[in-house]
mmCIF file of C-alpha atoms in Angstrom:
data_model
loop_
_atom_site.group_PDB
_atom_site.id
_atom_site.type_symbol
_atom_site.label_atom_id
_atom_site.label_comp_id
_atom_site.label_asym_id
_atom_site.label_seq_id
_atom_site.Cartn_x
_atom_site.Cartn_y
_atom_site.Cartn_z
ATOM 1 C CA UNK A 289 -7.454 -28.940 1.175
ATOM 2 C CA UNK A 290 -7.691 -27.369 -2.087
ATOM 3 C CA UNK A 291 -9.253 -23.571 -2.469
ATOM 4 C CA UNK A 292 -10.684 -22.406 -5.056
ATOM 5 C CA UNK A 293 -10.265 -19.539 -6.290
ATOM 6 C CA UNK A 294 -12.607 -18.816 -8.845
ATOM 7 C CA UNK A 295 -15.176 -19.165 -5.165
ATOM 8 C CA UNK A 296 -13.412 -16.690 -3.599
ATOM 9 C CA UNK A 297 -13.217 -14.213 -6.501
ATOM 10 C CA UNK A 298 -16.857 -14.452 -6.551
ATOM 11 C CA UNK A 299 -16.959 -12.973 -3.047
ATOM 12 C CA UNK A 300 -15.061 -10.033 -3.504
ATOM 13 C CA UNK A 301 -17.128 -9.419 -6.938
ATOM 14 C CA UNK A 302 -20.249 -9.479 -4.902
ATOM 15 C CA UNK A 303 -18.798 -6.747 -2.698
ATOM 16 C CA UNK A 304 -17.696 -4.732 -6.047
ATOM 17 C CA UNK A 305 -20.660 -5.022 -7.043
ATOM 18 C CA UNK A 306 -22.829 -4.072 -4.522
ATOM 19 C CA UNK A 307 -6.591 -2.678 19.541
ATOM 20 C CA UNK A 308 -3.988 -4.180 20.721
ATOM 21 C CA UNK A 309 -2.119 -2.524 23.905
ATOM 22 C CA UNK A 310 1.033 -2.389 22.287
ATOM 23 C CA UNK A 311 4.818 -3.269 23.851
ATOM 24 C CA UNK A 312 7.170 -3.373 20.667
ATOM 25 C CA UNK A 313 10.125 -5.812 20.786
ATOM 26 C CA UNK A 314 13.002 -4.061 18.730
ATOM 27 C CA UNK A 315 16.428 -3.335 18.263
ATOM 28 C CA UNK A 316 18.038 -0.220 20.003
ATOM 29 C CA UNK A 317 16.129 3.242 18.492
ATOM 30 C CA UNK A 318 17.198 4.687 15.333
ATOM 31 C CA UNK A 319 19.684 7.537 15.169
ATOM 32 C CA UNK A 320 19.548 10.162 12.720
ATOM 33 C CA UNK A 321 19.808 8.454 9.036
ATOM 34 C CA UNK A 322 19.533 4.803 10.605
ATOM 35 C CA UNK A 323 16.826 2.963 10.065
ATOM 36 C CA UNK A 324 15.653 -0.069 13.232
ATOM 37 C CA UNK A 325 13.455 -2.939 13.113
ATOM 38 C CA UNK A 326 10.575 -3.367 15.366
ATOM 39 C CA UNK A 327 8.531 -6.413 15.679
ATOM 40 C CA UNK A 328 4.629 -4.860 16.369
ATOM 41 C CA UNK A 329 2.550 -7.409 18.273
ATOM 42 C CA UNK A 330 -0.999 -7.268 16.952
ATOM 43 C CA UNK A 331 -3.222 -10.194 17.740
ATOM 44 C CA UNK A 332 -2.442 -12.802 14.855
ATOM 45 C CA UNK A 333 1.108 -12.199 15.630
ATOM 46 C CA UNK A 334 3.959 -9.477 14.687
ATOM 47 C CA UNK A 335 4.000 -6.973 12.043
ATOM 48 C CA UNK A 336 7.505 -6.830 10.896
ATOM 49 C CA UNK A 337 8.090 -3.041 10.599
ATOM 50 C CA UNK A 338 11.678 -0.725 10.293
ATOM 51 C CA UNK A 339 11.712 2.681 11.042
ATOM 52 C CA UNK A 340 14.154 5.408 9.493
ATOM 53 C CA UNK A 341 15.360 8.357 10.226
ATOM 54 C CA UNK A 342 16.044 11.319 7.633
ATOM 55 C CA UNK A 343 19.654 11.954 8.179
ATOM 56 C CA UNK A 344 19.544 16.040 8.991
ATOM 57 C CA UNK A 345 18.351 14.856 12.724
ATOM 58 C CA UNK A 346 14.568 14.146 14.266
ATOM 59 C CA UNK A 347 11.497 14.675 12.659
ATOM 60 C CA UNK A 348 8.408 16.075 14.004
ATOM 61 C CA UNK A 349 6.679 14.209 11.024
ATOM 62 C CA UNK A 350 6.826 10.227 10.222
ATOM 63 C CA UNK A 351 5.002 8.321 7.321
ATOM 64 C CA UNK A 352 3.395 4.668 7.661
ATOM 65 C CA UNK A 353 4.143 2.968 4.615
ATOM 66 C CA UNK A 354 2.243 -0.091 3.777
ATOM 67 C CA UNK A 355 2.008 -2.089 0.117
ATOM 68 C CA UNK A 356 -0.993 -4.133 -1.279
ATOM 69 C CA UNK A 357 -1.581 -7.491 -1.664
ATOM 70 C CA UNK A 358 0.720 -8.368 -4.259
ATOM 71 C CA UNK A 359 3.880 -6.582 -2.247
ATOM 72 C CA UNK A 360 5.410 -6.323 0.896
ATOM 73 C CA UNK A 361 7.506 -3.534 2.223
ATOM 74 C CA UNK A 362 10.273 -3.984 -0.450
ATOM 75 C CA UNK A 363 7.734 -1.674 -2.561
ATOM 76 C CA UNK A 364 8.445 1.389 -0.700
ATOM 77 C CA UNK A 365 12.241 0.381 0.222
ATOM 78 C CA UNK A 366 13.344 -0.594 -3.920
ATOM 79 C CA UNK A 367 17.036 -2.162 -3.894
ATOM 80 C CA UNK A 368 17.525 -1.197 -7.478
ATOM 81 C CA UNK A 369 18.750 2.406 -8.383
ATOM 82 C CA UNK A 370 17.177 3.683 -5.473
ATOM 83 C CA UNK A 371 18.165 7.172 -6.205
ATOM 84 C CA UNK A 372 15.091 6.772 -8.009
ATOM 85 C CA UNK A 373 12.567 4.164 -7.102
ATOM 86 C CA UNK A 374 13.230 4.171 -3.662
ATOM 87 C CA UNK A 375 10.047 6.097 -2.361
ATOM 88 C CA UNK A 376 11.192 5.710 1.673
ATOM 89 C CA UNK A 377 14.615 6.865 0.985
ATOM 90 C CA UNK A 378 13.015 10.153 -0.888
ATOM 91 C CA UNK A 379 10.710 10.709 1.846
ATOM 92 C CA UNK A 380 13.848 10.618 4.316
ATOM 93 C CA UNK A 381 15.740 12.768 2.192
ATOM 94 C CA UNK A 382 12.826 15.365 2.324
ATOM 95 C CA UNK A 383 13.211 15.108 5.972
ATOM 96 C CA UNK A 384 10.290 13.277 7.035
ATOM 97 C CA UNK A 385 10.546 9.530 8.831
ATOM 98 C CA UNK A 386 9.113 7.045 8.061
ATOM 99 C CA UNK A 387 8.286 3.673 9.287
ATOM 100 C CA UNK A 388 7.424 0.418 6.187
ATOM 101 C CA UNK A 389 5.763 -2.203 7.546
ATOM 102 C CA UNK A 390 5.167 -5.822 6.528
ATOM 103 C CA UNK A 391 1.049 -6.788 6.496
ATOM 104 C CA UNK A 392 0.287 -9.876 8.129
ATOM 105 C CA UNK A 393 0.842 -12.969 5.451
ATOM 106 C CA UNK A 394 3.641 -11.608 4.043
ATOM 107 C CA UNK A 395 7.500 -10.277 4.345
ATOM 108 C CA UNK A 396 8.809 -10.906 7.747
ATOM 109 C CA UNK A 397 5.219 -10.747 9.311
ATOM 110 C CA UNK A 398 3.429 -13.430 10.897
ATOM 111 C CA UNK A 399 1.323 -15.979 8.519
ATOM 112 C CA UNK A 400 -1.170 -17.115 10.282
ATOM 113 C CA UNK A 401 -3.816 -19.176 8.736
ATOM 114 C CA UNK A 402 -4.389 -17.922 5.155
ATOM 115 C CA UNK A 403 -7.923 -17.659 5.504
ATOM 116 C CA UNK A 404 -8.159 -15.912 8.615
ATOM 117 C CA UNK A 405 -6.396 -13.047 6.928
ATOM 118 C CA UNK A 406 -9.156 -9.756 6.528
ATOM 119 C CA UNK A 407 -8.848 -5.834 5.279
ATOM 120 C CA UNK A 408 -9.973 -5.412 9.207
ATOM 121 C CA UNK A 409 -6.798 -6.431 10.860
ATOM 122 C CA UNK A 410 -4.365 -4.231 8.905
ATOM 123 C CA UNK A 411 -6.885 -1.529 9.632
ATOM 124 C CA UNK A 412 -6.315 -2.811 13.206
ATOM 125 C CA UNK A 413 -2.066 -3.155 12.751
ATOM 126 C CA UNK A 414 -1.625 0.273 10.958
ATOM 127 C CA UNK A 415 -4.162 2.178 13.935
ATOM 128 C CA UNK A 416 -1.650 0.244 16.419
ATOM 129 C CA UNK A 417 1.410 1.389 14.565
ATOM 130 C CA UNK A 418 0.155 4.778 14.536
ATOM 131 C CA UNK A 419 -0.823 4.896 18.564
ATOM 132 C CA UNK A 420 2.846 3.620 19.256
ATOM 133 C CA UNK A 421 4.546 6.108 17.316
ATOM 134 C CA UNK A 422 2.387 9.268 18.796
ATOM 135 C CA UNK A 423 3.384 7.106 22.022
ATOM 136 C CA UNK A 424 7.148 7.125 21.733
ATOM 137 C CA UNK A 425 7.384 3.488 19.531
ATOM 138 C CA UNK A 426 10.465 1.257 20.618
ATOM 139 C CA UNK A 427 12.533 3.750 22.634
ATOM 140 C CA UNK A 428 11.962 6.714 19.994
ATOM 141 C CA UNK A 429 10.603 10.136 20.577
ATOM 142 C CA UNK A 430 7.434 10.523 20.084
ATOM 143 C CA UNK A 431 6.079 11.965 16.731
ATOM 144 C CA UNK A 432 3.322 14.908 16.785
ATOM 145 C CA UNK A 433 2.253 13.937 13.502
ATOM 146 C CA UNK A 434 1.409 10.559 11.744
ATOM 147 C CA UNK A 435 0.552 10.095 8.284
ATOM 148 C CA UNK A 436 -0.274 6.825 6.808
ATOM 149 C CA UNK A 437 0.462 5.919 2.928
ATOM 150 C CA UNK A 438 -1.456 3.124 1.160
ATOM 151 C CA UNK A 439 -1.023 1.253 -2.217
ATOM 152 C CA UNK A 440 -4.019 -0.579 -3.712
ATOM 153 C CA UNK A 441 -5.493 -2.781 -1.181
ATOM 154 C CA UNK A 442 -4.360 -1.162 1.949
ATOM 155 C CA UNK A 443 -5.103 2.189 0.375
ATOM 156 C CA UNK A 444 -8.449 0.946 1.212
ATOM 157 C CA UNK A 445 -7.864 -0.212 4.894
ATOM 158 C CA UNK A 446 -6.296 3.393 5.160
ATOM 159 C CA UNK A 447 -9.532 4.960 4.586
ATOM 160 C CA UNK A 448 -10.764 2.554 7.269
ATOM 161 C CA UNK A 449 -7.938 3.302 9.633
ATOM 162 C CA UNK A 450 -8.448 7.239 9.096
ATOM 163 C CA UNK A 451 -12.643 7.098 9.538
ATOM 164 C CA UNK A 452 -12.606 4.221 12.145
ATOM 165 C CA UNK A 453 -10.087 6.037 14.844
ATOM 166 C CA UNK A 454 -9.446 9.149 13.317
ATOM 167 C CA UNK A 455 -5.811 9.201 14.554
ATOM 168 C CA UNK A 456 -3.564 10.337 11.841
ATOM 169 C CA UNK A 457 -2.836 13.292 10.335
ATOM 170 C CA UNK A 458 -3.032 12.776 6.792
ATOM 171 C CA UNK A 459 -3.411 9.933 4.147
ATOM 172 C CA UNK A 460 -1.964 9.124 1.034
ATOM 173 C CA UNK A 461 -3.613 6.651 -1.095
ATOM 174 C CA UNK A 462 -2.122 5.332 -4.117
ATOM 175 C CA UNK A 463 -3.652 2.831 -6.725
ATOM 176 C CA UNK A 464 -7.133 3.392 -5.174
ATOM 177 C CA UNK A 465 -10.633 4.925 -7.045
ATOM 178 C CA UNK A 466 -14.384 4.657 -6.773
ATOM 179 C CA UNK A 467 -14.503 3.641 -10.098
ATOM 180 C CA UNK A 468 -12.590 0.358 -10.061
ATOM 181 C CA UNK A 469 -12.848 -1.710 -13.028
ATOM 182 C CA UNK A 470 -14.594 -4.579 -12.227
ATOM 183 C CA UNK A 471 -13.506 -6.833 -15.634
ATOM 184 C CA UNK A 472 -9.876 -5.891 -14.581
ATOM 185 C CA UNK A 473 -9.779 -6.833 -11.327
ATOM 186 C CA UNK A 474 -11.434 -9.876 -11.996
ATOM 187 C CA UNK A 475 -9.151 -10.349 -14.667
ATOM 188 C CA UNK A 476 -6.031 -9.390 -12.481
ATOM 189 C CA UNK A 477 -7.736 -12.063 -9.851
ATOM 190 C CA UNK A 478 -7.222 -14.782 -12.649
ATOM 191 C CA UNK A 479 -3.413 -14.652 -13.008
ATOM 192 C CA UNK A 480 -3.246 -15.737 -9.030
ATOM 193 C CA UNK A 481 -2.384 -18.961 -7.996
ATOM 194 C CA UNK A 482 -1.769 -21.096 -4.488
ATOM 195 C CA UNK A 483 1.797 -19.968 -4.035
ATOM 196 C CA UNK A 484 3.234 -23.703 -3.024
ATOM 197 C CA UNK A 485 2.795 -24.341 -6.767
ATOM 198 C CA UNK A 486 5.559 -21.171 -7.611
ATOM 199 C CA UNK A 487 9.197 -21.535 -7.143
ATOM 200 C CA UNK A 488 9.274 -18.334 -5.115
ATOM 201 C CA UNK A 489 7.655 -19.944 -2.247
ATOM 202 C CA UNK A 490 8.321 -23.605 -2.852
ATOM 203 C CA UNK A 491 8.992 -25.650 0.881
ATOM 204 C CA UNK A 492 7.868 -22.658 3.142
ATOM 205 C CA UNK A 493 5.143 -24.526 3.800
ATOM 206 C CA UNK A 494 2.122 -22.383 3.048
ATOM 207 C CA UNK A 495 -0.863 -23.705 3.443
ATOM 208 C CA UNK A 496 -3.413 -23.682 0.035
ATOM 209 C CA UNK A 497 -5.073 -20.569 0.735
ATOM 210 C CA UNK A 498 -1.847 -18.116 0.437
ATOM 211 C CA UNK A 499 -2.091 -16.819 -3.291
ATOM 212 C CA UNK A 500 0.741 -15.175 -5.765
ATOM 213 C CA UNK A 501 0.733 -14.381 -9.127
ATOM 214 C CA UNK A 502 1.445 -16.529 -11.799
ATOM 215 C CA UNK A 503 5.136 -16.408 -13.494
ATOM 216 C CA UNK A 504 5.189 -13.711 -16.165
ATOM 217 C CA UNK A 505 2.070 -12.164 -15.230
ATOM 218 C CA UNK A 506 3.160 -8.522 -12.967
ATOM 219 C CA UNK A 507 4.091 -6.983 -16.040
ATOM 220 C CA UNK A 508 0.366 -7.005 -17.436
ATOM 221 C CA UNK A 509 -0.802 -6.589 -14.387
ATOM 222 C CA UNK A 510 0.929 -3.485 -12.755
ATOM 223 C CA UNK A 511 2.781 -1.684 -15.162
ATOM 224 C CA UNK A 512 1.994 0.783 -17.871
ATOM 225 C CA UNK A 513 2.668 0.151 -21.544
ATOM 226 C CA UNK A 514 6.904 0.685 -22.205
ATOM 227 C CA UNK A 515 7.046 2.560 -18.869
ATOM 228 C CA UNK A 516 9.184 0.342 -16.823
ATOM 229 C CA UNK A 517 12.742 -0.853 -16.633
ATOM 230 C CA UNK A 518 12.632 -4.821 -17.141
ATOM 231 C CA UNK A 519 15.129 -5.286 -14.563
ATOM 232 C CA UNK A 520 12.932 -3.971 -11.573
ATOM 233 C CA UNK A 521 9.959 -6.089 -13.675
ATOM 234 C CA UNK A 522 12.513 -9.381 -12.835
ATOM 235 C CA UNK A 523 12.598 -7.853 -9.366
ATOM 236 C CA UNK A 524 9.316 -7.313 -9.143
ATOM 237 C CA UNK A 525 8.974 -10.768 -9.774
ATOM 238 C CA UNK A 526 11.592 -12.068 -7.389
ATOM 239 C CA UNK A 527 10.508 -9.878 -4.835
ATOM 240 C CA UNK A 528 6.697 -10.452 -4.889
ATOM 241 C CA UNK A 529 4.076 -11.711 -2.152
ATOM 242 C CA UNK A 530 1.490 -14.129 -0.892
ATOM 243 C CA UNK A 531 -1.895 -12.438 0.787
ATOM 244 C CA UNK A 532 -5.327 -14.585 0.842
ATOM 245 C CA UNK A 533 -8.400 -13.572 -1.145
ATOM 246 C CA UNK A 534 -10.226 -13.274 2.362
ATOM 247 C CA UNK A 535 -8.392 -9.659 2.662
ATOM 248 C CA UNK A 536 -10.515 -8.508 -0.266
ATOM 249 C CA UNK A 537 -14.069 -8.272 0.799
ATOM 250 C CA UNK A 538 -13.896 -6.037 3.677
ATOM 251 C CA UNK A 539 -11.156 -4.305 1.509
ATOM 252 C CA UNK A 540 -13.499 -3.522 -1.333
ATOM 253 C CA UNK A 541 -16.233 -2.028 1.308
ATOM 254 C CA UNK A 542 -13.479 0.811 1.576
ATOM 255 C CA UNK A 543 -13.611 1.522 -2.400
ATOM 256 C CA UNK A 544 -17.448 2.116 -2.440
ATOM 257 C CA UNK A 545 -19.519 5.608 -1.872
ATOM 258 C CA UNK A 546 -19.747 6.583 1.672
ATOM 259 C CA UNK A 547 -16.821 5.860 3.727
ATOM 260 C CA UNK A 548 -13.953 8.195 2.552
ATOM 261 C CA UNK A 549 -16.326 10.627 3.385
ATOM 262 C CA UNK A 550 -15.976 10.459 6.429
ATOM 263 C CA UNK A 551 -12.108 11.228 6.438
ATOM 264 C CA UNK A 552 -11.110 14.573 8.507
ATOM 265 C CA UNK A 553 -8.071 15.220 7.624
ATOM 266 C CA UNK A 554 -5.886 16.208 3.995
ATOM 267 C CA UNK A 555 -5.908 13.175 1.864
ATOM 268 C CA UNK A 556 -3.901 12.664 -1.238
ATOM 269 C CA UNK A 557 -4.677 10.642 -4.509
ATOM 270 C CA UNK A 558 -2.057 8.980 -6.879
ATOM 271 C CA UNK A 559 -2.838 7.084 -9.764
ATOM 272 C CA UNK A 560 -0.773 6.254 -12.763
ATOM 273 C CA UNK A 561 -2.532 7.474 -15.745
ATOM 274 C CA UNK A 562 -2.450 3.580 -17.227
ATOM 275 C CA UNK A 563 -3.571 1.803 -14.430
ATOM 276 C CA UNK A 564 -6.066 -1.252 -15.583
ATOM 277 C CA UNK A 565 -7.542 -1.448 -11.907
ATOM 278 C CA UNK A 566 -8.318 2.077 -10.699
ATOM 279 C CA UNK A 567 -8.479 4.035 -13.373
ATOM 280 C CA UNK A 568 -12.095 3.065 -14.627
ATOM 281 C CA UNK A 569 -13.140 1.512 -18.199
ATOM 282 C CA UNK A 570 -10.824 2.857 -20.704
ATOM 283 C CA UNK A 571 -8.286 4.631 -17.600
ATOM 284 C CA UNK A 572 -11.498 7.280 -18.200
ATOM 285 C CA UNK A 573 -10.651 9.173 -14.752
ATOM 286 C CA UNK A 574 -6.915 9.561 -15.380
ATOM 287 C CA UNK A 575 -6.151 11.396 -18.264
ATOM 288 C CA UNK A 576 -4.730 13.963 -15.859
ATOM 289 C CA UNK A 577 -4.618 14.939 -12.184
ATOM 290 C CA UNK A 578 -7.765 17.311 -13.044
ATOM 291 C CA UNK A 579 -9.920 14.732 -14.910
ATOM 292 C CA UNK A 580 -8.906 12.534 -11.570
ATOM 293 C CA UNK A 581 -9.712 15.106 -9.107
ATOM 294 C CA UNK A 582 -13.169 15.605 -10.533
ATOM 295 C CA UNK A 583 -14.047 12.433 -10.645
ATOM 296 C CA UNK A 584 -13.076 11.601 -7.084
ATOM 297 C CA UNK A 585 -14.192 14.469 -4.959
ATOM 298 C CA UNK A 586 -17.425 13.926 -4.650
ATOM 299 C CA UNK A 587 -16.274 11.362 -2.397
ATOM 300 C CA UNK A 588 -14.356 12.894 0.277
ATOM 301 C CA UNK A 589 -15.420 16.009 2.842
ATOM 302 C CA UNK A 590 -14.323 19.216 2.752
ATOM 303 C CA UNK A 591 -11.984 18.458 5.846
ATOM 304 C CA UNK A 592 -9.668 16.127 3.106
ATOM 305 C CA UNK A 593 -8.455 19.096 0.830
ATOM 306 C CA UNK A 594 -8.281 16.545 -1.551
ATOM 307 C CA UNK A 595 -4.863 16.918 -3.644
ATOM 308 C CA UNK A 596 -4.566 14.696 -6.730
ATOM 309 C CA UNK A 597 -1.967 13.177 -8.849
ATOM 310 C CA UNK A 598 -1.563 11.272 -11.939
ATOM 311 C CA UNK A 599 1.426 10.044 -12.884
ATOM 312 C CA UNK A 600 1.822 9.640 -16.517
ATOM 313 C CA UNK A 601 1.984 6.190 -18.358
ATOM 314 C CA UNK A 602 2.261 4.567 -15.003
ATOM 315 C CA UNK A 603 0.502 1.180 -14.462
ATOM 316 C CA UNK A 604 -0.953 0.025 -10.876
ATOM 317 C CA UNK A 605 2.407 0.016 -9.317
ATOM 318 C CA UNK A 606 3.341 3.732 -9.272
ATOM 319 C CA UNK A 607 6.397 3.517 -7.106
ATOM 320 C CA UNK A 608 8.530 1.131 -10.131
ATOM 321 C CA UNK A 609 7.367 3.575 -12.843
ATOM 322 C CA UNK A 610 10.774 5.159 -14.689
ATOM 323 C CA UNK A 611 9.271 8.518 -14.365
ATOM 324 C CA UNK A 612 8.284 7.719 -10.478
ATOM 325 C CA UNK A 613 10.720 10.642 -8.861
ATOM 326 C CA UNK A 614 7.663 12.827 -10.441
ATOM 327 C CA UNK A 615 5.255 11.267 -8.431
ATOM 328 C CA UNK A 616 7.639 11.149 -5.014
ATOM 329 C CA UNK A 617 8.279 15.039 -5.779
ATOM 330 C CA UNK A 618 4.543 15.960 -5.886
ATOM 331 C CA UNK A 619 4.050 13.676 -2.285
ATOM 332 C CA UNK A 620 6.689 15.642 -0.999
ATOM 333 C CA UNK A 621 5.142 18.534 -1.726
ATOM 334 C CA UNK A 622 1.915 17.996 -0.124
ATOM 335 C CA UNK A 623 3.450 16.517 2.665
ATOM 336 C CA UNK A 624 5.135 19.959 3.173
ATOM 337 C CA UNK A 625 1.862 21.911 2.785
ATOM 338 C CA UNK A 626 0.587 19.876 5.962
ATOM 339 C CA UNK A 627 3.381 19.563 7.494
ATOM 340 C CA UNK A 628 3.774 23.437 8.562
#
């Protein structure tokens, strides 16, 4: 069956424009500086997660990382130089653990039926995750504090996560606004194609509804003019993802007035200063980490403390940046301020 996906843009323009008990089968826990998988049942399947250690001992502290739609947990854990684009390894050196998970469709994750995918279940997945780690998650010690870390699409189901069970003890959302631009997005929307037609997933036998971007097309797409080292763009490439346009509709809900309101605990807001989806017409809200704060607290509660960040001539993906260690530094400090 053929999908179109010109249809299913038009769904997720209309909305622009407009628990699982859980028993985790894993590996034996992680010691200090080791990192263990853990296989997360959720109901569509697994979430294919790994949690680390920082190497000075325990931590009190652990961060959920999860990527957008284009990504899979390779975002957060980069193989290349990763004294400075590895975000997870940064976070463990600060001493905080963290846990990068796979959403379902993509990485090691279960991929169920393409268009069964929503914005709903990873909502669901990362508020399991987060009630297995304050549990004691796959023979670990428990954490007393949880905070969950978005990019671009799942930015928005962490809003969800954080207002729907109001579990967690802080969120960090990354490539995310209320002023999306609606002619880039679409436009981004238009470089996707059915992923059996590109040689990254030829004979894994997706079905037609799994999407990717075109060949050639990341650079435009998430990366800021000159700022970016074209070997982790040919990475970026290698190393990209399949996701369904069905995970966009209930995604988008999370972008509009109203429900980040309703978050209760510090949030943080990244945003490279160059980034064609959630910076606003003409990257209006991010000259700076001011202009960005401004425009985006009148959206969130008192309770968030909003902190802001823009990371300058970043595109969408802030953690492949060349100047991304500035960005990692400022997370670590905020993470500190809540941390104490």
């Amino acid at each position: 069956m053929q999908i179109s996906v010109r249809a299913l843009a038009a769904v997720a323009a209309a909305v622009l424009l407009s628990v699982t008990p859980l028993t985790a089968r894993a590996a034996p826990a992680a010691n200090s500086g080791g990192c263990q998988d853990i296989a997360v049942p959720v109901p569509q399947g697994t979430i294919a997660a790994t949690l680390c250690l920082p190497a000075g001992g325990s931590a009190d502290t652990v961060m959920v990382l999860m990527s957008g739609s284009n990504y899979n947990a390779t975002y957060w854990d980069w193989s290349y130089q990763p004294e400075t684009y590895n975000f997870r390894q940064a976070m463990n050196r600060a001493g905080f653990a963290t846990l990068t998970a796979d959403r379902l469709g993509n990485g090691g994750s279960t991929r169920p039926l393409s268009l069964s995918l929503t914005a709903n279940a990873t909502a669901e997945a990362q508020h399991t995750i987060v009630q297995g780690l304050r549990a004691g998650l796959a023979g670990n010690a428990p954490f007393a504090r949880v905070v969950i870390a978005g990019h671009s699409l799942t930015s928005s189901t962490s809003v969800q996560e954080a207002t729907t069970y109001h579990d967690v003890d802080g969120v960090l959302l990354t490539g995310y606004s209320h002023a999306l631009s609606i002619a880039d997005v679409l436009g981004v929307i238009s470089t996707y194609h059915q992923a059996v037609e590109d040689p990254v997933f030829a004979g894994r036998g997706l079905d037609a509804g799994y999407l990717t971007t075109r060949p050639g097309t990341r650079e435009q797409d998430f990366f800021g003019t000159g700022n970016f080292d074209p070997q982790v763009v040919a990475l970026d490439e290698a190393t990209k993802e399949t996701f369904s346009l069905s995970e966009y509709p209930d995604g988008l809900v999370y972008t509009l007035p109203g429900p980040s309101a309703n978050i209760t605990v510090p949030v943080m807001l990244v945003n490279g200063s160059k980034d064609r989806l959630a910076c606003g017409t003409g990257f209006a809200i991010c000259a700076d980490s001011a202009t960005l704060h401004s425009a985006e607290s009148q959206y969130f509660g008192q309770a968030a403390r909003l902190r802001t960040f823009v990371l300058a001539g970043s595109g969408h993906s802030v953690n492949l940046a060349r100047n991304t260690v500035d960005y990692q530094q400022a997370v670590i400090d905020w993470m500190k301020s809540i941390s104490n």
